[in-house]
XYZ file of C-alpha atoms in Angstrom:
765
model
C 1.611 -6.001 25.799
C 4.452 -3.670 24.537
C 4.401 -1.121 21.851
C 7.280 0.722 19.845
C 7.603 3.280 17.365
C 10.781 3.345 14.933
C 10.827 6.900 14.664
C 8.876 10.198 14.291
C 8.438 12.984 12.202
C 10.614 15.885 13.033
C 9.490 18.834 11.484
C 6.422 19.566 13.843
C 2.735 19.880 13.203
C 3.280 23.376 11.650
C 6.644 22.924 10.103
C 8.023 24.651 13.055
C 11.495 23.372 12.294
C 11.505 24.103 8.893
C 11.153 27.902 9.716
C 13.291 27.542 12.164
C 16.264 26.527 10.455
C 15.601 28.973 7.252
C 15.420 31.550 9.708
C 18.896 30.350 11.249
C 20.386 30.159 7.629
C 19.339 33.414 6.712
C 20.987 34.908 10.011
C 17.491 36.295 11.236
C 18.028 33.984 14.458
C 20.764 32.660 16.648
C 21.750 28.927 17.198
C 19.931 29.345 20.694
C 16.747 30.235 18.937
C 17.002 27.319 16.512
C 17.852 24.801 19.405
C 15.076 25.823 21.587
C 12.305 25.012 19.064
C 14.235 21.827 18.350
C 14.102 21.274 21.982
C 10.526 22.029 22.379
C 9.533 19.955 19.504
C 11.481 16.633 21.099
C 9.679 17.140 24.286
C 6.451 17.401 22.536
C 6.813 13.954 20.719
C 8.271 12.180 23.460
C 4.994 13.349 25.671
C 2.857 12.641 23.050
C 4.315 8.663 22.958
C 4.298 8.858 26.627
C 0.793 9.177 27.174
C -0.386 7.508 24.531
C 1.099 4.220 26.371
C 3.981 3.775 24.373
C 6.482 1.704 25.664
C 9.807 1.712 23.694
C 9.806 5.454 22.914
C 13.111 6.467 20.670
C 15.255 9.200 21.010
C 18.083 10.806 18.629
C 15.710 10.106 15.625
C 15.307 14.070 15.422
C 17.777 15.574 13.335
C 18.217 19.452 11.848
C 19.269 18.024 8.350
C 19.134 13.998 8.498
C 20.226 11.056 10.360
C 22.737 9.738 8.410
C 24.841 13.207 8.764
C 24.178 13.042 12.036
C 25.969 9.798 12.248
C 28.947 11.464 9.934
C 29.220 13.977 12.467
C 29.133 11.616 15.605
C 32.384 9.560 13.745
C 34.322 12.939 12.799
C 33.949 11.870 9.087
C 34.303 15.458 8.078
C 35.776 15.945 4.382
C 38.700 18.040 4.764
C 37.311 20.817 2.217
C 35.208 21.807 5.172
C 38.223 23.067 7.346
C 36.653 21.085 10.404
C 39.997 21.080 12.894
C 38.636 18.500 15.676
C 36.342 19.084 18.700
C 32.604 18.917 18.889
C 31.134 19.777 15.339
C 29.284 22.686 15.541
C 26.212 24.243 13.148
C 28.674 25.746 10.554
C 30.453 22.712 9.749
C 27.396 20.605 9.915
C 25.453 22.877 7.670
C 28.278 23.363 5.412
C 28.502 19.476 4.708
C 24.922 19.732 4.343
C 24.173 22.648 1.944
C 27.816 23.942 0.929
C 29.334 27.504 1.349
C 30.271 30.398 -0.072
C 33.666 28.631 -0.876
C 32.978 24.683 -1.278
C 30.260 22.685 -2.427
C 28.039 20.354 -0.450
C 28.485 16.543 0.299
C 26.344 14.296 -2.257
C 22.596 14.087 -1.624
C 20.814 11.136 -2.430
C 17.518 9.247 -1.956
C 16.896 7.171 1.279
C 16.227 3.652 -0.297
C 13.252 4.129 -2.283
C 11.446 6.875 -0.468
C 11.003 10.451 -1.260
C 13.539 11.369 1.753
C 17.088 12.047 0.978
C 20.437 11.889 3.083
C 23.855 13.390 2.706
C 26.309 10.408 1.370
C 29.289 10.063 3.728
C 32.721 10.355 1.755
C 35.024 8.099 3.264
C 38.519 6.608 2.110
C 41.396 5.095 3.958
C 42.992 8.520 5.528
C 39.959 9.417 7.260
C 40.747 9.927 10.913
C 37.545 9.058 12.633
C 36.778 10.646 16.391
C 33.868 11.028 18.668
C 32.780 14.289 17.363
C 28.970 14.625 18.204
C 27.574 13.600 21.360
C 24.154 14.269 20.172
C 22.583 10.816 20.763
C 23.770 10.782 24.452
C 22.679 14.317 25.071
C 19.231 13.635 23.573
C 18.650 10.767 25.444
C 19.580 12.718 28.810
C 17.439 15.368 27.682
C 14.512 12.951 27.406
C 15.156 11.363 30.838
C 15.362 14.650 32.505
C 11.664 14.891 31.274
C 10.757 11.817 33.031
C 10.920 9.490 29.759
C 13.317 6.900 29.498
C 13.794 6.407 25.611
C 15.484 3.995 23.410
C 18.568 5.779 21.773
C 18.643 4.794 17.945
C 21.917 4.741 15.895
C 22.579 4.059 12.429
C 23.959 0.822 12.559
C 28.136 0.782 11.869
C 27.399 -1.872 8.474
C 24.592 0.270 7.343
C 26.495 3.640 7.672
C 29.353 2.244 5.454
C 27.229 0.409 2.733
C 25.582 4.080 2.268
C 28.745 5.758 2.017
C 30.895 6.114 -1.285
C 34.719 6.299 -1.678
C 36.025 10.232 -1.076
C 37.071 12.100 -4.345
C 40.747 10.546 -4.934
C 40.025 7.475 -3.409
C 39.916 4.578 -5.846
C 36.165 3.244 -6.757
C 36.978 -0.314 -5.497
C 37.833 0.777 -2.020
C 36.423 -1.429 0.227
C 34.324 0.943 2.352
C 33.712 -2.127 4.966
C 37.425 -2.398 5.731
C 36.603 0.921 7.768
C 34.547 -1.029 10.041
C 37.593 -1.633 12.576
C 38.143 2.071 12.756
C 34.631 3.144 13.311
C 33.699 0.402 15.645
C 35.778 2.076 18.862
C 33.890 5.152 18.072
C 30.350 2.948 18.519
C 31.944 1.435 21.734
C 32.069 4.896 23.274
C 28.526 5.739 22.543
C 27.277 2.955 23.660
C 29.515 3.010 27.020
C 28.329 6.636 27.513
C 24.620 5.781 27.054
C 24.826 2.686 29.405
C 26.591 5.237 31.728
C 23.607 7.590 31.410
C 21.265 4.934 32.492
C 19.765 3.624 29.150
C 18.470 -0.039 29.371
C 17.624 -0.141 25.659
C 19.583 0.640 21.845
C 18.270 0.560 18.619
C 20.734 0.174 15.883
C 18.899 0.600 12.227
C 20.463 -1.818 9.751
C 18.091 -1.235 6.956
C 20.724 -2.277 4.299
C 19.788 -5.845 5.647
C 16.843 -6.006 3.076
C 19.330 -5.524 0.018
C 20.602 -7.902 -2.148
C 23.954 -8.349 -0.133
C 26.551 -11.089 -0.754
C 28.348 -13.376 1.648
C 31.024 -10.881 2.321
C 28.778 -8.139 3.201
C 26.655 -10.211 5.258
C 29.903 -11.550 7.091
C 30.366 -7.625 7.917
C 27.371 -7.719 10.215
C 28.063 -10.801 12.236
C 32.177 -9.172 12.431
C 30.615 -6.026 13.747
C 28.332 -6.947 16.585
C 30.849 -9.622 17.612
C 32.950 -6.763 18.253
C 30.579 -5.120 20.145
C 29.087 -7.913 21.941
C 31.588 -7.039 25.329
C 30.540 -3.541 25.300
C 26.797 -3.947 24.671
C 26.684 -6.448 27.352
C 23.960 -5.220 30.049
C 21.731 -3.517 27.385
C 18.861 -4.679 25.170
C 19.914 -4.667 21.849
C 17.238 -3.952 19.050
C 18.151 -4.209 15.431
C 15.783 -2.476 13.297
C 15.162 -3.545 9.722
C 12.397 -1.864 7.313
C 11.411 -1.338 3.679
C 11.240 -4.875 2.329
C 11.637 -8.591 3.079
C 14.889 -10.352 3.967
C 16.323 -12.773 2.135
C 16.582 -16.045 3.686
C 20.483 -15.521 4.148
C 19.830 -11.965 5.736
C 17.212 -13.458 8.093
C 19.801 -15.768 9.116
C 22.650 -13.810 9.814
C 20.275 -11.198 11.413
C 19.007 -13.849 13.800
C 22.590 -15.037 14.434
C 24.384 -11.626 15.579
C 25.684 -11.658 19.218
C 24.553 -9.791 21.854
C 21.221 -8.681 20.290
C 18.020 -9.225 22.040
C 15.222 -7.884 19.552
C 14.600 -7.753 15.886
C 12.538 -5.032 14.198
C 11.030 -6.380 11.150
C 8.612 -4.538 8.166
C 5.913 -6.806 8.184
C 4.055 -4.667 5.716
C 6.143 -4.098 2.936
C 8.196 -7.232 3.952
C 5.076 -9.616 4.373
C 7.408 -12.860 3.414
C 9.457 -12.167 6.239
C 6.637 -13.588 8.010
C 7.148 -17.188 6.877
C 10.845 -17.048 8.147
C 9.858 -15.958 11.356
C 7.132 -18.601 11.614
C 9.771 -21.431 10.434
C 12.515 -20.211 12.730
C 12.863 -17.675 15.332
C 15.308 -17.714 18.225
C 14.029 -18.813 21.774
C 13.809 -16.061 24.172
C 14.573 -13.002 21.927
C 11.909 -10.498 21.476
C 10.108 -9.663 17.904
C 9.200 -6.033 17.047
C 6.322 -6.759 14.568
C 6.138 -3.582 12.128
C 2.408 -4.124 11.459
C 1.399 -0.593 11.295
C 2.506 1.294 7.932
C 4.848 3.903 8.494
C 4.979 4.802 5.007
C 1.184 5.890 3.771
C -1.747 7.536 5.143
C -4.232 4.632 5.342
C -5.618 3.682 8.317
C -4.889 0.159 9.726
C -6.742 -2.749 9.306
C -7.132 -3.848 13.034
C -8.699 -6.611 12.753
C -6.332 -8.219 10.217
C -2.982 -6.902 11.792
C -4.648 -8.588 15.190
C -5.006 -11.507 13.507
C -1.276 -11.630 12.227
C -0.032 -10.681 15.819
C -1.916 -13.630 16.977
C -0.441 -15.990 14.842
C 3.222 -14.562 15.696
C 2.450 -14.503 19.559
C 2.193 -18.351 18.959
C 5.477 -18.622 17.433
C 7.267 -16.082 19.747
C 5.879 -16.185 22.875
C 3.273 -13.666 24.512
C 5.964 -11.397 26.409
C 8.214 -11.681 23.532
C 6.065 -9.745 20.972
C 6.489 -5.958 20.729
C 3.732 -4.027 18.104
C 5.535 -1.456 16.379
C 5.420 0.617 13.018
C 6.826 -0.800 9.695
C 9.390 1.789 9.773
C 10.163 5.367 10.902
C 6.964 7.796 11.067
C 9.137 10.154 9.403
C 7.735 9.393 5.722
C 4.077 10.321 7.133
C 2.196 13.643 7.517
C 2.176 14.301 11.431
C -1.449 14.901 12.869
C -4.882 14.331 11.232
C -6.115 16.760 13.646
C -4.611 19.590 11.878
C -6.659 18.480 8.675
C -9.856 21.260 8.524
C -10.699 20.715 5.087
C -10.785 16.560 4.354
C -14.498 15.921 4.339
C -15.313 13.175 7.032
C -15.643 10.236 4.952
C -12.065 10.162 3.566
C -10.682 11.570 6.861
C -12.132 8.446 8.485
C -9.851 6.098 6.077
C -6.713 7.866 7.048
C -4.118 7.680 9.926
C -1.128 10.299 10.153
C 1.665 9.807 12.711
C -0.167 10.752 15.891
C -2.824 8.150 14.734
C -0.411 5.680 13.885
C 0.919 5.881 17.527
C -2.828 5.238 18.814
C -2.772 2.345 16.366
C 0.007 0.763 17.902
C -0.938 1.001 21.191
C -4.706 -0.002 20.731
C -2.938 -3.218 19.088
C -0.613 -3.821 21.765
C -3.548 -3.602 24.455
C -5.718 -5.749 22.475
C -3.090 -8.520 22.682
C -2.686 -7.909 26.351
C -6.619 -8.702 26.894
C -7.921 -4.934 26.756
C -9.325 -4.433 23.383
C -11.090 -1.115 22.673
C -14.359 -2.737 21.122
C -15.387 1.072 20.156
C -12.143 1.733 18.595
C -11.827 -1.432 16.705
C -15.760 -1.195 15.583
C -15.141 2.180 14.096
C -12.003 1.085 12.174
C -14.046 -1.862 10.902
C -16.561 0.807 9.805
C -14.049 2.797 7.702
C -12.416 -0.134 6.429
C -16.082 -1.007 4.718
C -16.682 2.181 3.854
C -13.664 2.809 1.990
C -14.028 -0.551 -0.161
C -18.018 0.382 -1.069
C -17.414 4.220 -1.471
C -18.934 4.933 -5.335
C -16.013 7.686 -5.115
C -13.493 5.239 -5.228
C -14.354 3.684 -8.900
C -15.017 5.374 -12.093
C -15.754 2.472 -15.043
C -14.716 4.547 -17.796
C -11.119 5.158 -16.618
C -10.751 1.550 -15.630
C -11.978 0.308 -19.278
C -9.370 2.943 -20.937
C -6.558 1.852 -18.791
C -7.197 -1.814 -19.097
C -7.230 -0.833 -22.965
C -3.690 -0.036 -23.189
C -2.642 -3.718 -22.620
C -1.108 -5.041 -26.083
C 0.590 -1.818 -27.190
C 4.030 -0.495 -26.077
C 3.031 3.203 -27.215
C 6.223 4.187 -28.819
C 6.279 7.247 -31.314
C 6.655 5.990 -34.921
C 9.650 7.470 -36.009
C 13.247 7.421 -34.267
C 14.829 9.753 -31.857
C 17.610 10.643 -34.523
C 14.828 11.623 -37.283
C 12.684 13.649 -34.691
C 15.664 15.443 -33.573
C 16.323 16.364 -37.174
C 12.729 17.604 -37.532
C 12.805 19.619 -34.501
C 16.007 21.465 -35.313
C 14.496 22.795 -38.292
C 11.494 24.029 -36.618
C 13.434 25.356 -33.566
C 16.771 26.642 -34.774
C 18.749 26.031 -31.684
C 22.533 26.959 -31.299
C 24.814 23.913 -30.221
C 24.924 23.388 -26.701
C 21.386 24.803 -26.156
C 21.027 26.662 -22.554
C 17.657 26.030 -20.559
C 16.507 25.313 -16.778
C 14.495 22.896 -15.314
C 11.427 24.439 -14.636
C 10.526 26.390 -11.554
C 12.232 29.900 -10.740
C 12.363 31.346 -7.183
C 9.240 31.549 -5.002
C 9.305 34.941 -3.550
C 7.475 35.695 -0.586
C 5.347 38.375 -2.566
C 4.533 35.071 -4.856
C 3.486 32.967 -2.000
C 1.362 35.815 -0.531
C -0.536 36.291 -3.898
C -1.318 32.352 -3.861
C -2.273 32.224 -0.086
C -4.551 35.047 -0.519
C -6.047 33.683 -3.494
C -6.513 30.118 -2.082
C -8.314 32.056 0.829
C -10.793 34.091 -1.485
C -9.153 37.199 -0.019
C -7.992 38.449 -3.670
C -10.356 37.804 -7.096
C -9.396 35.494 -9.656
C -8.402 38.420 -11.945
C -6.357 40.136 -9.404
C -4.736 36.412 -9.221
C -4.139 35.874 -12.761
C -2.793 39.350 -13.413
C -0.230 38.849 -10.451
C 0.684 35.570 -11.808
C 1.133 37.086 -15.405
C 3.109 39.767 -14.041
C 5.559 37.036 -12.248
C 5.761 35.115 -15.735
C 6.705 38.161 -17.727
C 9.208 39.200 -15.142
C 10.994 35.025 -15.363
C 10.383 35.438 -19.250
C 12.346 38.638 -19.569
C 15.117 37.544 -17.118
C 15.771 34.635 -19.564
C 15.995 36.852 -22.507
C 18.069 39.147 -21.147
C 20.438 36.058 -19.922
C 20.166 34.865 -23.294
C 18.812 31.558 -22.465
C 17.646 29.552 -25.488
C 14.774 27.279 -24.409
C 12.787 29.330 -21.773
C 10.239 28.267 -18.969
C 7.506 30.254 -17.607
C 8.687 29.880 -13.865
C 6.139 28.152 -12.430
C 4.703 30.772 -10.191
C 0.852 29.271 -10.215
C 2.536 26.144 -8.605
C 3.373 25.525 -4.778
C 4.621 21.841 -5.339
C 4.998 19.950 -8.851
C 2.827 17.012 -8.044
C 0.146 18.801 -5.463
C -0.849 21.259 -8.639
C -1.362 18.310 -10.835
C -3.203 16.373 -8.412
C -5.289 19.293 -6.996
C -6.781 19.300 -11.000
C -7.060 15.307 -11.314
C -10.114 13.660 -10.196
C -9.460 10.674 -7.512
C -7.053 12.780 -5.158
C -7.457 14.354 -2.056
C -5.365 17.508 -0.544
C -4.253 18.163 2.846
C -3.839 21.570 4.604
C -0.756 20.072 6.974
C -0.162 16.925 5.547
C 3.469 17.953 5.181
C 6.394 15.402 5.081
C 10.065 16.159 5.225
C 12.275 15.548 1.867
C 15.257 16.666 2.823
C 16.889 19.748 5.120
C 14.118 22.150 5.737
C 12.488 21.312 2.388
C 8.835 19.653 3.151
C 6.327 18.284 0.482
C 2.537 17.972 0.718
C 2.001 14.524 -0.874
C -1.602 14.430 -2.555
C -3.893 11.598 -1.607
C -4.843 8.976 -4.509
C -8.003 7.495 -3.228
C -9.742 6.624 -6.382
C -9.541 5.934 -10.000
C -7.574 8.978 -12.050
C -8.914 11.392 -14.843
C -8.571 14.664 -15.842
C -11.698 16.717 -16.274
C -10.339 19.624 -18.147
C -6.622 21.247 -19.297
C -4.363 21.963 -16.344
C -1.208 23.976 -17.891
C -2.396 25.109 -21.376
C -3.583 28.546 -20.268
C -0.490 29.675 -18.411
C 1.878 27.819 -20.857
C 0.258 29.665 -23.731
C 0.482 33.013 -21.876
C 4.114 32.585 -21.529
C 4.688 31.546 -25.071
C 3.063 34.655 -26.314
C 5.301 36.833 -24.411
C 8.484 35.509 -26.368
C 9.436 34.396 -29.435
C 11.812 31.707 -28.398
C 10.807 27.951 -27.653
C 8.834 27.876 -24.304
C 8.488 24.650 -22.341
C 5.414 23.430 -21.485
C 5.764 22.005 -18.114
C 3.997 18.564 -16.984
C 5.099 16.131 -14.057
C 5.344 12.477 -15.479
C 3.124 9.626 -14.148
C 5.344 7.712 -12.340
C 6.506 10.709 -10.103
C 2.952 11.787 -9.427
C 2.604 8.341 -8.014
C 6.140 7.961 -6.240
C 5.260 11.401 -4.596
C 1.813 10.738 -3.564
C 0.114 8.750 -0.870
C -1.263 5.825 -3.082
C -4.214 3.832 -2.628
C -3.466 0.323 -1.551
C -6.552 -1.494 -2.810
C -5.314 -2.161 -6.272
C -1.666 -2.655 -7.965
C 0.548 0.276 -8.299
C 1.008 0.107 -11.807
C -2.831 0.316 -12.527
C -3.039 3.664 -10.996
C 0.276 4.592 -12.883
C -1.638 3.924 -16.211
C -4.412 6.031 -15.170
C -2.200 8.827 -14.426
C -0.562 8.639 -17.845
C -3.938 8.701 -19.746
C -4.499 11.720 -18.079
C -1.155 13.208 -18.611
C -1.350 12.233 -22.414
C -4.639 14.349 -22.671
C -2.767 17.313 -21.278
C 0.426 16.840 -23.847
C -1.954 16.374 -26.864
C -3.612 19.858 -25.877
C -0.362 21.672 -25.147
C 0.614 20.627 -28.586
C -2.721 21.776 -30.055
C -2.141 25.129 -28.240
C 1.137 25.852 -30.156
C 3.998 24.579 -27.476
C 6.641 22.763 -29.648
C 8.790 21.981 -26.218
C 6.935 19.795 -23.751
C 8.949 18.818 -20.330
C 7.354 15.703 -18.602
C 9.503 15.319 -15.337
C 10.245 11.710 -14.244
C 12.176 12.825 -11.371
C 11.091 9.801 -9.199
C 11.633 7.206 -11.886
C 14.785 5.745 -10.226
C 13.234 6.510 -6.611
C 10.609 3.892 -7.080
C 13.060 1.130 -8.153
C 12.286 -1.496 -5.596
C 15.158 -2.673 -3.691
C 15.197 -6.021 -4.757
C 16.762 -6.762 -7.968
C 14.640 -9.629 -8.918
C 11.631 -6.939 -8.711
C 13.343 -4.700 -10.882
C 12.388 -5.744 -14.473
C 8.718 -5.685 -13.724
C 8.876 -2.146 -12.380
C 10.877 -0.750 -14.795
C 8.466 -2.207 -18.010
C 5.601 -0.578 -16.655
C 7.055 2.628 -15.050
C 8.888 3.415 -18.609
C 5.656 2.308 -20.668
C 3.830 4.614 -18.695
C 5.805 7.510 -19.536
C 5.780 6.439 -23.381
C 1.736 6.656 -23.206
C 2.104 10.174 -22.365
C 3.548 11.262 -25.507
C 3.116 8.271 -27.783
C 0.636 10.517 -29.770
C 2.500 14.051 -30.521
C 4.109 15.115 -33.996
C 7.929 14.176 -34.541
C 8.480 18.179 -34.668
C 7.021 18.204 -31.064
C 10.292 17.950 -28.512
C 9.576 15.873 -25.492
C 12.000 16.422 -22.588
C 12.112 14.660 -19.474
C 13.921 15.507 -16.091
C 15.420 13.139 -13.464
C 17.394 14.140 -10.030
C 19.173 13.025 -7.043
C 19.221 9.193 -7.296
C 21.512 6.742 -9.022
C 20.806 6.183 -12.535
C 23.750 4.537 -14.093
C 22.107 0.815 -13.150
C 18.762 1.974 -15.230
C 20.563 3.774 -17.909
C 19.128 1.115 -20.745
C 15.497 2.052 -19.119
C 16.116 5.613 -19.481
C 17.093 5.383 -22.856
C 13.869 3.065 -23.651
C 11.663 5.863 -22.232
C 12.460 7.362 -25.700
C 12.330 11.071 -24.856
C 13.945 13.707 -27.264
C 15.976 15.251 -24.481
C 16.579 14.171 -21.082
C 17.948 17.041 -18.413
C 19.404 14.891 -15.458
C 21.283 15.665 -11.839
C 24.923 15.052 -12.309
C 27.089 17.797 -10.776
C 26.409 17.237 -6.869
C 26.854 13.600 -7.430
C 30.579 14.302 -8.759
C 29.321 13.524 -11.966
C 29.115 9.924 -11.580
C 26.551 9.888 -14.508
C 29.269 10.686 -16.784
C 30.894 7.299 -16.012
C 28.373 5.211 -17.615
C 28.939 6.948 -20.975
C 32.676 6.723 -20.491
C 31.820 2.854 -20.161
C 30.447 2.692 -23.834
C 26.914 3.251 -23.387
C 25.832 5.375 -26.159
C 23.078 8.036 -26.070
C 21.631 9.236 -29.550
C 19.078 11.574 -27.928
C 19.590 15.270 -26.405
C 21.039 15.279 -22.975
C 21.518 17.940 -20.196
C 23.601 16.727 -17.587
C 23.446 19.286 -14.532
C 26.291 21.727 -14.621
C 25.606 22.993 -11.063
C 24.188 22.232 -7.874
C 20.891 24.190 -7.097
C 20.552 22.885 -3.699
C 23.460 24.896 -2.291
C 23.668 28.673 -2.096
C 26.818 28.589 -3.713
C 27.381 30.554 -7.117
C 29.506 28.517 -9.474
C 32.003 30.684 -11.722
C 31.834 30.569 -15.645
C 35.374 28.610 -15.714
C 34.085 25.798 -13.305
C 31.100 25.344 -15.214
C 32.666 25.390 -18.499
C 35.023 22.805 -17.201
C 32.080 20.382 -16.378
C 30.932 21.023 -20.084
C 34.656 19.607 -21.192
C 33.896 16.513 -19.155
C 30.867 16.053 -20.897
C 31.665 16.744 -24.041
C 34.794 14.243 -23.787
C 32.219 11.173 -23.466
C 29.231 13.032 -25.559
C 28.488 14.014 -28.815
C 28.338 17.843 -29.686
C 24.857 17.816 -31.122
C 22.971 16.156 -28.474
C 24.505 17.893 -25.372
C 22.492 20.713 -23.704
C 23.457 22.873 -20.668
C 21.437 23.422 -17.595
C 21.687 23.267 -13.971
C 20.871 20.275 -11.727
C 17.016 20.675 -11.033
C 14.573 23.699 -10.351
C 15.331 26.984 -9.070
C 12.364 27.282 -6.672
C 14.423 27.241 -3.763
C 16.758 29.454 -4.244
C 16.835 33.006 -4.143
C 17.173 35.494 -7.243
C 20.276 36.809 -5.886
C 22.114 33.423 -6.155
C 19.714 32.411 -9.575
C 21.109 35.501 -11.593
C 24.703 35.075 -11.285
C 24.928 31.469 -11.684
C 22.566 31.354 -14.614
C 24.600 34.103 -16.099
C 27.824 32.454 -15.672
C 26.159 29.149 -16.982
C 25.225 31.057 -20.211
C 28.811 32.427 -20.557
C 30.299 29.120 -20.127
C 28.019 27.600 -22.872
C 29.066 30.464 -25.437
C 32.614 30.311 -24.657
C 32.902 26.416 -25.453
C 30.450 27.397 -28.574
C 33.288 30.008 -29.489
C 35.714 27.226 -28.873
C 34.237 24.562 -30.937
C 33.981 26.834 -33.742
C 37.579 28.055 -34.067
C 38.270 24.131 -33.747
C 36.830 23.483 -36.963
């Protein structure tokens, strides 16, 4: 019985790639140094899977930034602004597309389906001259082969690549991206031919867009693409991999009808209903790569349940045609539980990171082949039973409080217009008020202080003194820049979700449970294993300290319940909305304590609200109902004069704008500039927004410093569709990842642009 892994984490167990990338970007190391780190990581990953007994090991799932950008490079689809003149795409062009450079901005970045991973959105149009410009897929296959590992090269499928793209600037929004299929398929044919010549016997095309709600025209594109590729694919075994949701009956019919395809990879964790489609109709002689091991969460697999599912499938597809697989790439999980030295043994026994999931996949494959490891299965069953019965999982008081939420929609008593009037009387802000999103640069010295405090190398008094000094520096800088509503810069926080999770009950934390979010950015998601409550105030001390340093309004900074949920590894033994309501009650306690402490502006970030939107439209309404309700719970008890902000970033918000309005926040700051001001189109189309709104005026994920004129131009575009009295001026997102040398001039230009517009508006009266 065979086993397969869809993909594997790239950063390394100790974030080796992250540090190599940042060293290269800072010009502290060479391209050769970066390539050496990458090659060592790839080698260790392939060896690990080979040693574990995995038969179908992927290659070309490693990336220096993201796999969609790799496909863009392979196809030579470089936007003209990057000045690429053909030939093999090198690091300069590649990273300019991802991060921008001194003269041109980066390409748009957005969420990968409903995960916290991001990808760089291809910009395409009728005039793009596609060419085979990156041989990475073939090079990595050969690299693995030289190490004695015959891999399955993985490519983003041609149809998914186009469906994940957008029309380039200047191209009509109605342009059919699928019309480019005949132009990109010749490049795919070149890559396939080279892989065949190099000795590949299998190839994997990731076509995850098959799980979306696709019309017949889009489904027909899959049929057309693989019809065209059929002769080139002859002699290869072809796997089409889908993940993240169920397939519709129409999509499943399209999938199993594709020509030249040998095998189908299906997510049977998030796509459980797909099982019924397989059982009712599976093509004879084809392989099923059954994704029964969860690639998106860190709970140990219920091996007995998975084994039972696989036995059912074996009866349908045949023993020799069933391959045990992960539900999706393991990119979305932490790397290796072995590196966790501080998790207690009970919780640790409930978990499986990527390395452990590889072992689970192989154990299930061996069990199907009649070589069941009874001791391994027995230990797994004991861990499953321990988790179900552990008293630390359940808190009856929390469950009772969450149950009592039903029956109310938890809206503030006064409408937003009246609240804004009351807040303006108290805050006395100018038109086009300026603010930032929360975090300021995290310097090496600041990270050292936090690290040493956690390691008990400095006292709590010394730690508090150092953090207070950092807050004072950030407050003074904002006053010097003449920003209107200040933040304390979050120097006490390494990560916005981790910080709150550490102070809430029901959470556990890892030492090295890092997961890639984009590029070199890694996050360490908390693990929600039990009922959630807030034992004591979490941010009141720091917010009050910061407010005491200035007469200007100081924002209290909180992470919202939906974002804490979506950016954590969430318990899978109760519905997600129940956990979210518990978190909302904990944040509500914090909001009310901040208000009592004299904080008049409180930001409750919901950066990940859109990210959690189910992939199928039929499930949108239910999710949005409980997600928006959870946000309203957090602030339903505050006074009219307390201004509630929220923040969202790096997703497509236009299709949920009415739910955003229904959140009933006083002010929303929202990413706008990196996505080519796509957000503004919804207001051009007539959506009325009566609360305060701050569409981002510059992209903080690029080192580029925008000019005053550029920012003023952006604000003018906003004023064309939004009322002057509701518009705020702010960056796209927090400033944590930037350097002060970039932040100071960028914010200076932002404030100057706001003042310039105020003067122009005043003189126009």
